[in-house]
XYZ file of C-alpha atoms in Angstrom:
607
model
C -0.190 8.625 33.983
C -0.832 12.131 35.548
C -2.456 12.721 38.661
C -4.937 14.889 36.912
C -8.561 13.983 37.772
C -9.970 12.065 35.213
C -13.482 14.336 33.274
C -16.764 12.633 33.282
C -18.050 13.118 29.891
C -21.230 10.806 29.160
C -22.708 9.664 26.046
C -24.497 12.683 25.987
C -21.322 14.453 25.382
C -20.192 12.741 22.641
C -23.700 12.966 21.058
C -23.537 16.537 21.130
C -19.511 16.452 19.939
C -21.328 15.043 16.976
C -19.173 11.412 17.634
C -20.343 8.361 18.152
C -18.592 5.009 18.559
C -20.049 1.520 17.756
C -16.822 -0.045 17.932
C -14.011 1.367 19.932
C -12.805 2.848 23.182
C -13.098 7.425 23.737
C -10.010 8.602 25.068
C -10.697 12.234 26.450
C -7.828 14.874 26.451
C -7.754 14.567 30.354
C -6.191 11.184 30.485
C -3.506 11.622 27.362
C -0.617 13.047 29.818
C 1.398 9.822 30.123
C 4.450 10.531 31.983
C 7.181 13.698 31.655
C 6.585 17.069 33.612
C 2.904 17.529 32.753
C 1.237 16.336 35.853
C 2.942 18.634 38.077
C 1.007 20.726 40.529
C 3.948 22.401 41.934
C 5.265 23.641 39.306
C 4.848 25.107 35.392
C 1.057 24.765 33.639
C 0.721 23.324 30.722
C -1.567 24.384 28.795
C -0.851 21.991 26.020
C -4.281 19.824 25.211
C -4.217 16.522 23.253
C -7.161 15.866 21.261
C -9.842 13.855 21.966
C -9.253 10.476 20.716
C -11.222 7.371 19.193
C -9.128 3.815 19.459
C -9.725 0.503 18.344
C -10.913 -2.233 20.486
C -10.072 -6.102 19.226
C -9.299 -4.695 15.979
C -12.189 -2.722 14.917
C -13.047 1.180 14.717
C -15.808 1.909 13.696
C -17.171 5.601 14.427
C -19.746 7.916 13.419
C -18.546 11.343 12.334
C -21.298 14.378 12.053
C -20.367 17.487 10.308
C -22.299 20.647 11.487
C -21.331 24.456 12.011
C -19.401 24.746 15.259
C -19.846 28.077 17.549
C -16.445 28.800 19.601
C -13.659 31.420 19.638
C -10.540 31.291 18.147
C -8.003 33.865 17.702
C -7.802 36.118 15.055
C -4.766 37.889 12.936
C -4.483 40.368 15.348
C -4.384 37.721 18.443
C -7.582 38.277 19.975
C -10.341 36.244 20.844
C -13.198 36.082 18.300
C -16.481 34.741 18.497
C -16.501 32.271 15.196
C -19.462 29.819 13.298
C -17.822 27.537 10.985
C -18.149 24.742 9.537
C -17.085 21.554 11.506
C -16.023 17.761 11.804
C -16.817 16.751 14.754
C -17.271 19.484 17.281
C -13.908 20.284 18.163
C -11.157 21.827 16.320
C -9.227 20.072 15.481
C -11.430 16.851 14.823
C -10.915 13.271 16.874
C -7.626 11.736 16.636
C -8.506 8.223 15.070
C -6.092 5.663 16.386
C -6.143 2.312 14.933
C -3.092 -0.981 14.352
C -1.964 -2.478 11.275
C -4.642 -5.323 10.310
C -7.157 -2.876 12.200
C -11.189 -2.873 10.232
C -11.619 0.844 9.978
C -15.056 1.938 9.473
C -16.581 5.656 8.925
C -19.822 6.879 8.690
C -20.234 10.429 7.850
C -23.228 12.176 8.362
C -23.521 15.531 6.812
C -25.829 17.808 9.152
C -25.168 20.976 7.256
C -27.830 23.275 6.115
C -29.056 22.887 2.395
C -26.446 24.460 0.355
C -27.128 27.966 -0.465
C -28.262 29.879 -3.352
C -25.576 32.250 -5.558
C -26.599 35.184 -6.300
C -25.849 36.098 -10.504
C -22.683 37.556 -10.883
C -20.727 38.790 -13.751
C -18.362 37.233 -14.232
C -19.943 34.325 -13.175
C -19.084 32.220 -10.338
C -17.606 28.402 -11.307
C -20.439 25.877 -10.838
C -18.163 23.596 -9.094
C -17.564 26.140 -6.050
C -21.152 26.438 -5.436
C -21.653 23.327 -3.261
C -20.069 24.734 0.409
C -22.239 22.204 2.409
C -21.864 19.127 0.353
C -18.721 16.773 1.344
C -17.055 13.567 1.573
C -13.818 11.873 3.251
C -10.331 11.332 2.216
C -7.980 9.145 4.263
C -4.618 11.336 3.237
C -1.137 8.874 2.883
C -3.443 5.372 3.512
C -2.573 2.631 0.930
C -6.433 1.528 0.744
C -9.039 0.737 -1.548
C -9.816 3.895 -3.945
C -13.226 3.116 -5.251
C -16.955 2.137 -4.348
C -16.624 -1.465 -2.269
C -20.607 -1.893 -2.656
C -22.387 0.262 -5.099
C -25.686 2.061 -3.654
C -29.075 -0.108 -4.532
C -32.292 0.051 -3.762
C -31.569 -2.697 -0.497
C -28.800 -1.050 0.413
C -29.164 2.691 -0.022
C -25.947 3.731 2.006
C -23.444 2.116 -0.365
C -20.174 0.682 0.945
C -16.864 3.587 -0.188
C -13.607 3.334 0.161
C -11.195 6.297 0.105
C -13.596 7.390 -3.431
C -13.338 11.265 -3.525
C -13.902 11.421 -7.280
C -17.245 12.463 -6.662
C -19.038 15.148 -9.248
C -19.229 18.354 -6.792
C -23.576 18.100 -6.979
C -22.884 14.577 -5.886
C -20.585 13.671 -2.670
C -22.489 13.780 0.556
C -24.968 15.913 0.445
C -26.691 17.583 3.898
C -28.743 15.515 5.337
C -26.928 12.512 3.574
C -24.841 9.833 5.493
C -21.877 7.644 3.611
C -20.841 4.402 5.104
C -16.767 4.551 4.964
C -14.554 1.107 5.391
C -11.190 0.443 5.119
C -8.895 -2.462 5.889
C -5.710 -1.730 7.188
C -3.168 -4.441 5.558
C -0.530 -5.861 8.009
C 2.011 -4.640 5.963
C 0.512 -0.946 5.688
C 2.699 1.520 6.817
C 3.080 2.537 10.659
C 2.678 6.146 11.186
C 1.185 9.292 10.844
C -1.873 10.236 8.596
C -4.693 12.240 8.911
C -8.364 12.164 7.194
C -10.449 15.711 5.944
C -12.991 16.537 3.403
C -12.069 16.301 0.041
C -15.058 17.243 -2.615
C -13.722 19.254 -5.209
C -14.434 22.970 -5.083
C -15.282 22.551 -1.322
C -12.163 21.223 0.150
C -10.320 24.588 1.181
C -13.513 25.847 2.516
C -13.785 22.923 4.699
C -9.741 22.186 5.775
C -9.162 26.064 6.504
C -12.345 25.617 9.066
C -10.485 23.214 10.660
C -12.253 20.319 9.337
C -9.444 17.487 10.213
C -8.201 14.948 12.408
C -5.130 13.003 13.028
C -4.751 9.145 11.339
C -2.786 7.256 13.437
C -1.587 3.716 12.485
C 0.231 1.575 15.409
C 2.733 -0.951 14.302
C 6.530 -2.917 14.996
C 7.948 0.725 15.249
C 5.693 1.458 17.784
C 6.389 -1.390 19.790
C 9.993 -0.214 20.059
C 10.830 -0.041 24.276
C 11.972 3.169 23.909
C 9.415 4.595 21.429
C 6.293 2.925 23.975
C 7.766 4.477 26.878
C 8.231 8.140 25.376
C 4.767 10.531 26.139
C 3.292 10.526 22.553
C 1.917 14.510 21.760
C -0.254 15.030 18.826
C 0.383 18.740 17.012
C -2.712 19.025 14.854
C -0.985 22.807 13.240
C -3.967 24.856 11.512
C -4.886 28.186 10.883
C -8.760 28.174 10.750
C -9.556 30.968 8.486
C -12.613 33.324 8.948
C -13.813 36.935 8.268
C -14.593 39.689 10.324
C -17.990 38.294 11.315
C -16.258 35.172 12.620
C -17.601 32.835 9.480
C -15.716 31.687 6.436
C -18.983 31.607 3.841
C -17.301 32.741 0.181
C -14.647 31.284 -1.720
C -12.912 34.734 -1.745
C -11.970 34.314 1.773
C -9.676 31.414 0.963
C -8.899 32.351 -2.460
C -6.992 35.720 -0.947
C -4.795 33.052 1.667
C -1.117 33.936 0.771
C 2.397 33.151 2.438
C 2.259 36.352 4.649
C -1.436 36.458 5.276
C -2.664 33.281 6.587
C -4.385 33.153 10.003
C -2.434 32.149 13.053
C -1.298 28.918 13.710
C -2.946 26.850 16.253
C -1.467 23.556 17.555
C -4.781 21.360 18.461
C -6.963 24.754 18.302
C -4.363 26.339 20.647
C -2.695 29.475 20.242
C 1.231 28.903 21.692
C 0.780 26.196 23.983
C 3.237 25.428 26.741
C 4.449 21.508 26.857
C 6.066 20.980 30.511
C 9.180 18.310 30.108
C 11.420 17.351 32.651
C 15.512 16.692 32.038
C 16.628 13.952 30.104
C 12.859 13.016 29.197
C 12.172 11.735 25.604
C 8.630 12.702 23.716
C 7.790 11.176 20.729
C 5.790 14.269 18.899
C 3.774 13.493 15.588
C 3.760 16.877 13.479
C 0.656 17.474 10.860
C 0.624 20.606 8.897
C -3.192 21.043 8.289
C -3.201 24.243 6.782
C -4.769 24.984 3.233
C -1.324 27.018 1.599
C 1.609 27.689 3.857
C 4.462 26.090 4.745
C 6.124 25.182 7.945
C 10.029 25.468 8.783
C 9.922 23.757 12.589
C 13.005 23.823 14.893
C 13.258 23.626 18.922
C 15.744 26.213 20.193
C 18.730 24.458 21.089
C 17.650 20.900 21.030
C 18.434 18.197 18.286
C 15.238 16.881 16.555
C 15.266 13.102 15.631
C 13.381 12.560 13.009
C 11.908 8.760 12.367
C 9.077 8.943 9.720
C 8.121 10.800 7.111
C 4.284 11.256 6.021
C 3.888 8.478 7.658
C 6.805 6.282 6.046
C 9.314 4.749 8.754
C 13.004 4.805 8.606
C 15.722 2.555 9.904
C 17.575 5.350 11.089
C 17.157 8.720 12.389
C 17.621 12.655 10.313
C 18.816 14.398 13.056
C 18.094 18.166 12.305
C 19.413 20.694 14.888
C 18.136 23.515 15.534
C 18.598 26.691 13.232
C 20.091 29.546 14.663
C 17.703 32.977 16.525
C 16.956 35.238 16.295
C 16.152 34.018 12.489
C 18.744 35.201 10.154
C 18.113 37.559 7.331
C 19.927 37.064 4.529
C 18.948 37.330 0.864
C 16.713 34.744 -0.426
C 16.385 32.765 -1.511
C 18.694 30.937 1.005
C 16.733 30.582 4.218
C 18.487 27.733 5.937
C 15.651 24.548 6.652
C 14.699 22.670 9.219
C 11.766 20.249 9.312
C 9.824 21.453 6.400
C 6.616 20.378 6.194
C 4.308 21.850 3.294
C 0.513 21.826 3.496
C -0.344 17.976 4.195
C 3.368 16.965 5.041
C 3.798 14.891 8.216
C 6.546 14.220 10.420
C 7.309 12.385 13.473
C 10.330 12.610 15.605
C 11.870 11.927 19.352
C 12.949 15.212 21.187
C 14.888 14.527 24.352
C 14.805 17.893 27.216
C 18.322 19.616 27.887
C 19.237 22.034 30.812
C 16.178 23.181 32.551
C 14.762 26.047 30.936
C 12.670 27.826 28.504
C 12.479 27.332 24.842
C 10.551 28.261 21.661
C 9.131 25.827 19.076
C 9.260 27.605 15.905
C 8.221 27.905 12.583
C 11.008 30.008 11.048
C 11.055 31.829 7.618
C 11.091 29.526 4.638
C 10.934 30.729 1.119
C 7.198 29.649 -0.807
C 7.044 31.885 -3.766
C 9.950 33.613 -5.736
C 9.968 36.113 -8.334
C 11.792 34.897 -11.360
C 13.043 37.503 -13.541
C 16.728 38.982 -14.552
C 18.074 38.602 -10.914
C 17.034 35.075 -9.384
C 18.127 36.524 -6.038
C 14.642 38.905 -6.048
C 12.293 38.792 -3.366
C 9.229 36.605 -3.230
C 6.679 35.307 -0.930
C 8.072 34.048 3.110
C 6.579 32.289 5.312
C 7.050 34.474 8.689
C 8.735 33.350 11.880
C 6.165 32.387 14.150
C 5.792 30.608 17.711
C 3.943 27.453 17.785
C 4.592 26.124 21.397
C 7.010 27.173 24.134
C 8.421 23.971 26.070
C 9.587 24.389 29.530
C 11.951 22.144 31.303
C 12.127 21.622 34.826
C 14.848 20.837 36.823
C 13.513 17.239 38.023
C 15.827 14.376 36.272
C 13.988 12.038 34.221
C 16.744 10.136 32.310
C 15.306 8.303 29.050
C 17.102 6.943 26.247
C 16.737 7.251 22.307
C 16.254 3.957 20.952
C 18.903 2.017 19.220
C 19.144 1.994 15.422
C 18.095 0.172 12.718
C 14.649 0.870 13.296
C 12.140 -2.060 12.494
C 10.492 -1.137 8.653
C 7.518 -2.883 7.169
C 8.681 -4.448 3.618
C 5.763 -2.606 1.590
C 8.540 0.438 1.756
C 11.568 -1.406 0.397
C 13.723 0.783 -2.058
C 12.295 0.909 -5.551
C 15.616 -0.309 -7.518
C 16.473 0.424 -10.930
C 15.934 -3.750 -11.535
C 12.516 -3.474 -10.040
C 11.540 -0.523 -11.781
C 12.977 -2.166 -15.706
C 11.155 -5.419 -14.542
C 7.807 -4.033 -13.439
C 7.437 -2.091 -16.735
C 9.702 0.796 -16.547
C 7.513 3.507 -17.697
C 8.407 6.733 -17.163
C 5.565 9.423 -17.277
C 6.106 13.356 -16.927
C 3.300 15.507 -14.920
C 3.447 19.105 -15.414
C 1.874 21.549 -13.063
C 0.878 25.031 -14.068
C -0.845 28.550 -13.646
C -1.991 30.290 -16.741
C -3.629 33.209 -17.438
C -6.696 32.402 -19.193
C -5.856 34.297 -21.761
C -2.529 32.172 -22.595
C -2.074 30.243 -25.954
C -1.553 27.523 -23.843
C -4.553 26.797 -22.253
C -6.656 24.161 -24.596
C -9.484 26.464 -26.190
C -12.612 26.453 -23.506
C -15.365 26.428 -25.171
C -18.588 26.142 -23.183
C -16.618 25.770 -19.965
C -15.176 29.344 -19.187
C -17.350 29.530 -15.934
C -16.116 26.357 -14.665
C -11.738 27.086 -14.966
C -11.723 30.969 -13.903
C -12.493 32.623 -10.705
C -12.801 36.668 -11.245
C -15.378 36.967 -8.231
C -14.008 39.813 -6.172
C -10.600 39.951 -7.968
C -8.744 37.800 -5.836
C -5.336 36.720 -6.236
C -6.388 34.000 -8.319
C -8.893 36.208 -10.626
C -8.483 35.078 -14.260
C -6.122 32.255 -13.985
C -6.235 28.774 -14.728
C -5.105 25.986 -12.522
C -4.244 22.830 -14.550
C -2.058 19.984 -14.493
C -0.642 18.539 -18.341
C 1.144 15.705 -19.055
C 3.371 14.466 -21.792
C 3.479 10.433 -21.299
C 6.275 8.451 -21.676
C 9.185 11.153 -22.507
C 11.671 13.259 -21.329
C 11.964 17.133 -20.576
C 14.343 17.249 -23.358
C 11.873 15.593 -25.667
C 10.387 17.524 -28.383
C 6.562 18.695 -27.089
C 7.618 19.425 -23.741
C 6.249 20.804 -21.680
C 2.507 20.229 -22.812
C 1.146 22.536 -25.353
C -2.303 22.670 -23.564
C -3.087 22.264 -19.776
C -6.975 21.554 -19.132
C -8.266 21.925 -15.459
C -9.878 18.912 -13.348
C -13.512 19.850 -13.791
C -13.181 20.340 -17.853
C -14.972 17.803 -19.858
C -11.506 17.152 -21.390
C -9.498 16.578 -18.325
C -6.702 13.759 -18.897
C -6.744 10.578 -16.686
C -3.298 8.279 -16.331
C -4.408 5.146 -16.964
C -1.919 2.737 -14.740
C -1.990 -1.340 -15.204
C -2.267 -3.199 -11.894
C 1.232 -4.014 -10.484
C 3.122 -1.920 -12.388
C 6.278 -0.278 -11.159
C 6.831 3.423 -12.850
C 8.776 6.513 -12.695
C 7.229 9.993 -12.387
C 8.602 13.239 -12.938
C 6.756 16.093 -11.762
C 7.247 19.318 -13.107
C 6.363 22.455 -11.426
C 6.544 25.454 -14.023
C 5.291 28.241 -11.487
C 7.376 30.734 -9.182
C 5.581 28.802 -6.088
C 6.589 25.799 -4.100
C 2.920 23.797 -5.074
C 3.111 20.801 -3.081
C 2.077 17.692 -5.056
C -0.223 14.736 -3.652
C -1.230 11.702 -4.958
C -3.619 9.243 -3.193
C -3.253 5.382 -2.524
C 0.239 4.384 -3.567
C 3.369 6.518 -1.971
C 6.150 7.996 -3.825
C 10.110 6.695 -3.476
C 11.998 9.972 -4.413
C 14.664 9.223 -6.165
C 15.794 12.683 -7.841
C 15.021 16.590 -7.600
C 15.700 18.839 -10.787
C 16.742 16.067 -13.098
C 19.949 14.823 -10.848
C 19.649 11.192 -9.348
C 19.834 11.301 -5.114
C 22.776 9.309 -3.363
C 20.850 5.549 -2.348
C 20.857 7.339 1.999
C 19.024 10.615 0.580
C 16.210 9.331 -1.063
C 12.790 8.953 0.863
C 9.077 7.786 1.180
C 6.464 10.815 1.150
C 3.123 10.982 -0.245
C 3.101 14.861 -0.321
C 5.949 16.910 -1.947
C 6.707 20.535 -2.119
C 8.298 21.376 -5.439
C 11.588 22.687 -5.791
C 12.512 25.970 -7.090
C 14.690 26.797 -10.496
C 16.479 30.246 -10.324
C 17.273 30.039 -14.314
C 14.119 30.082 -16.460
C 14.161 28.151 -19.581
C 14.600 30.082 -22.324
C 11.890 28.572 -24.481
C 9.443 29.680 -21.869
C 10.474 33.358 -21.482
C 10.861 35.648 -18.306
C 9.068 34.866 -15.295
C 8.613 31.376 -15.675
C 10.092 28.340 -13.302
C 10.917 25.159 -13.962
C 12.107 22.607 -11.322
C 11.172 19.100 -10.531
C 11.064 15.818 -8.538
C 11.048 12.311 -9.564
C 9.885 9.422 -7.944
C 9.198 6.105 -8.050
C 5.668 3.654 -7.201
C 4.258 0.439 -6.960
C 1.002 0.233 -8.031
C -0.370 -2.786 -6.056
C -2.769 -4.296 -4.399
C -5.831 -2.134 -5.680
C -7.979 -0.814 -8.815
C -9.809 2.053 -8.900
C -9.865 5.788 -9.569
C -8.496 8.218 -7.510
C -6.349 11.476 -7.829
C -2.939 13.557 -7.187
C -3.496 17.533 -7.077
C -1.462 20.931 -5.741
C -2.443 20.534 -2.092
C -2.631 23.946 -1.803
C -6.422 23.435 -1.653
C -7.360 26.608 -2.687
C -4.969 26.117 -6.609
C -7.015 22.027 -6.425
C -10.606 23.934 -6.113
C -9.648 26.133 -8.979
C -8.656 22.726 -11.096
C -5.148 21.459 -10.308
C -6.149 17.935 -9.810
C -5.731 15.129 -12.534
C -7.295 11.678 -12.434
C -5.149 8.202 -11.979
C -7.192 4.972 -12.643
C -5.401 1.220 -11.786
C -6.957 -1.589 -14.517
């Protein structure tokens, strides 16, 4: 531990931090330094700054959350200071890490102290109903295999109600301010050990809320943790966001988000810090869990000159490490779309990895340039939209030897994330279903005829970038892309009365192809049950290169199809799930929030 002097922070504190804890021990960022060159008074500062964290005690968490607006400063796109009011959970940006062990009780209560939501002005065009809640919420529990629905249904002797991870909420429902919502999940012992995180989720809300900053960290202990040389590593949290507000320091319209693109999106912070410096000595081994928070871009992460050993993906261990070295800087510039990659994590992607400190010295953690959007058309080597290079930490290392080793492999894996095998999947039912996601204009012969419901699928407020579109996702069942009647004739947006639901039988084992027919990399999402990739663009992975994720960026296609004309993509990836252990409704959606506000979200329900 460091010999920094431990912060008194009394109950009071936490009060005001809108936390409290009826079950569990507080953790304040003073006392997370464990080991390496952080502690030392003689020599670099860090300025690196865990966040505060909430842990279980005798297997229980259980923690009261309260959402309110949040005055600070955070820096803006031109890297200075500003003076900001938005909207948070729980009084610090980013929210408490919530640290909890397979077989833990979790339990939740949110407590929405928002103001009232306001009132809209008319506008022509008008503004989608669903968009006009800003203040109303609820919680999602992103990559936990948990119980989807309502555990105990409000009544009149229980008023609170007992949730699960439920974010199928109509948008004039959820948690409305000056609501509360009991939250309670139990962790099984075979859950997954790794990296999550938890945010608000009420459709037509949730980019508002996430590009605030309104999310924590998830983090579930288990076997892997355990592992000598894992326990003895300094853990560091990188909670990466890039709060978004205008130039009075507030983030108040949907336009402000809606206008987010690859090469416009607000600095990245790493736990609500701009370029932090992490101190390591040489030879020293951090385990660092990675959490891109953002609302739309992408991150391309590399350490200058230093191997990254990567163990778990969203939150999914493996036996053995990806080792990804580092990409070569300055960044190189050749014509995309062939940006070499290095830890990619799109918006809600996870990763955690072991870096061990070379020769003393300075070096850059980096996002470099990775492609997001590309412009189809007669040369598939045209420009499109890049994420930029950016900094996100600088990592000194001192000359003080601190020898630590890697641990050996295999790396201990809990069953639940066995391969799915071709036996399994023929015995468990074999269906294969094909998801297709999509941006129309609202105009296009494709989109399913809206009567009634024009206000609800189009956003022309402003004339943002995603004026008089419509965000959808179709499906075609149990077929194939060379099937006649694909793709879907018709795609029909989450809030229309219309919208299609998969219907999924308890315990069945299926295979999912999800189609992405845009010029953008939309990364897909799906609650509960995670996803065993097994192929990308139609061509089956080698057995070593598939992988557990519960959030995937969709591949590109440089050759449009040619029933689908110019300017159209069409890529895909296909994976595999179990559906076990729960029933319930829940969803998958574009986690680029902004494209699942404007109706990119479809319902799955287990029977």
């Amino acid at each position: 531990m460091s010999d920094r002097p431990r912060e008194e922070v009394t109950r009071r504190d936490f009060l005001r931090m809108g936390v409290s804890v009826a079950a569990g021990v507080i953790v304040t960022p003073a006392l997370t330094a464990c080991g390496g060159g952080g502690g030392e008074s003689d020599g670099p500062t860090e300025t690196y700054v865990q966040p505060l964290e909430i842990a279980s005690v005798n297997g229980v968490l259980d923690v009261t959350l309260v959402l309110s607006y949040l005055n600070t400063t955070l820096p803006n796109a031109q890297g200075q200071m500003q003076a900001v009011s938005l909207r948070n959970m729980f009084g610090t940006i980013p929210a408490p890490t919530l640290r909890i062990r397979v077989g833990d009780l979790l339990r939740i209560k949110v407590f929405n102290n928002l103001p009232p939501n306001p009132t809209f002005p008319p506008s022509v065009p008008p503004q989608p109903p669903h968009l006009k809640y800003p203040n109303s919420t609820n919680l999602h529990t992103h990559g936990l295999h948990v119980f989807p629905g309502i555990v105990r249904p409000s009544s009149p002797s229980d008023p609170l109600g007992l949730y699960g991870d439920y974010v199928v909420d109509d948008p004039d429902e959820g948690i409305q301010p000056g609501q509360t919502r009991q939250y309670e999940y139990r962790i099984r012992e075979d859950h997954m050990a790794g990296t999550f995180w938890y945010h608000p989720h009420l459709h037509g809300s949730t980019a508002i809320h996430v590009g605030s900053g309104m999310a924590g960290m998830l983090i579930i202990e288990g076997p892997i943790d355990d592992v000598p040389e894992i326990a003895a590593a300094r853990e560091m949290v990188f909670v990466l966001q890039a709060p978004i507000f205008d130039a009075t320091g507030k983030l108040e319209s949907f336009t402000n988000v809606a206008s987010v693109t690859a090469n416009n999106e607000a600095p990245w912070l790493v736990n609500g810090v701009r370029r932090p410096r992490i101190v390591m000595k040489t030879g020293e081994v951090q385990n660092w869990r990675l959490l891109n928070a953002s609302i739309f871009n992408m991150l391309n992460v590399s350490l200058d000159r230093h191997t990254l050993f990567q163990y778990s993906h969203d939150g999914n261990p493996r036996h053995t490490f990806l080792q990804v070295a580092p990409l070569p800087t300055p960044a190189p510039k050749p014509p995309q779309p062939s940006y070499p990659e290095a830890v990619v994590l799109g918006a809600g992607n996870r990763a955690t990895l072991l870096v061990k400190a070379g020769a003393p010295g300075t070096y850059l953690l980096r996002t470099m340039p990775i492609e997001i959007g590309r412009n189809v058309t007669a040369d598939p080597s045209a420009g499109g939209a890049v994420g930029n290079e950016d900094v996100l930490a600088e990592i000194v290392v001192v000359d003080t030897p601190f020898p630590m080793s890697l641990p050996p492999e295999p790396l201990p894996v809990t069953p639940f994330l066995t391969p799915i095998t071709d036996e399994e999947l023929a015995a468990g039912g074999g269906l294969k279903r094909t998801i297709v996601l999509r941006v129309n204009p609202f105009n296009s012969p494709l989109i399913d005829p809206p009567t009634g419901e024009a206000p609800d699928w189009v956003y022309d407020v402003d004339k943002t970038q995603v004026a008089g579109k419509v965000y959808a996702i179709g499906s075609v069942g149990n077929t194939s892309s060379t099937s006649p009647g694909f793709p879907p004739t018709t795609y029909i947006p989450f809030q229309s009365s219309k919208a299609i639901t998969q219907m999924v039988a308890l315990d069945a084992v299926e295979e999912w192809t999800i189609v992405n027919m845009n010029n953008i990399r939309h990364p897909f999402h799906i609650h509960v049950n995670p996803c065993w990739v097994v192929a990308v663009n139609g061509k089956y992975l080698p057995e070593s290169q598939r992988y557990w994720a519960d959030t995937l960026p969709l591949p590109f296609s440089n050759v449009p199809p040619p029933s689908q004309g110019p300017g159209v993509a069409m890529s895909s990836i296909t994976f595999r799930s179990r559906f076990i252990h729960f029933t319930g409704p829940y969803v998958m959606h574009c986690h680029m929030l902004v494209h699942e506000d404007m109706g990119m979200m479809q319902g799955v329900t287990v029977v």
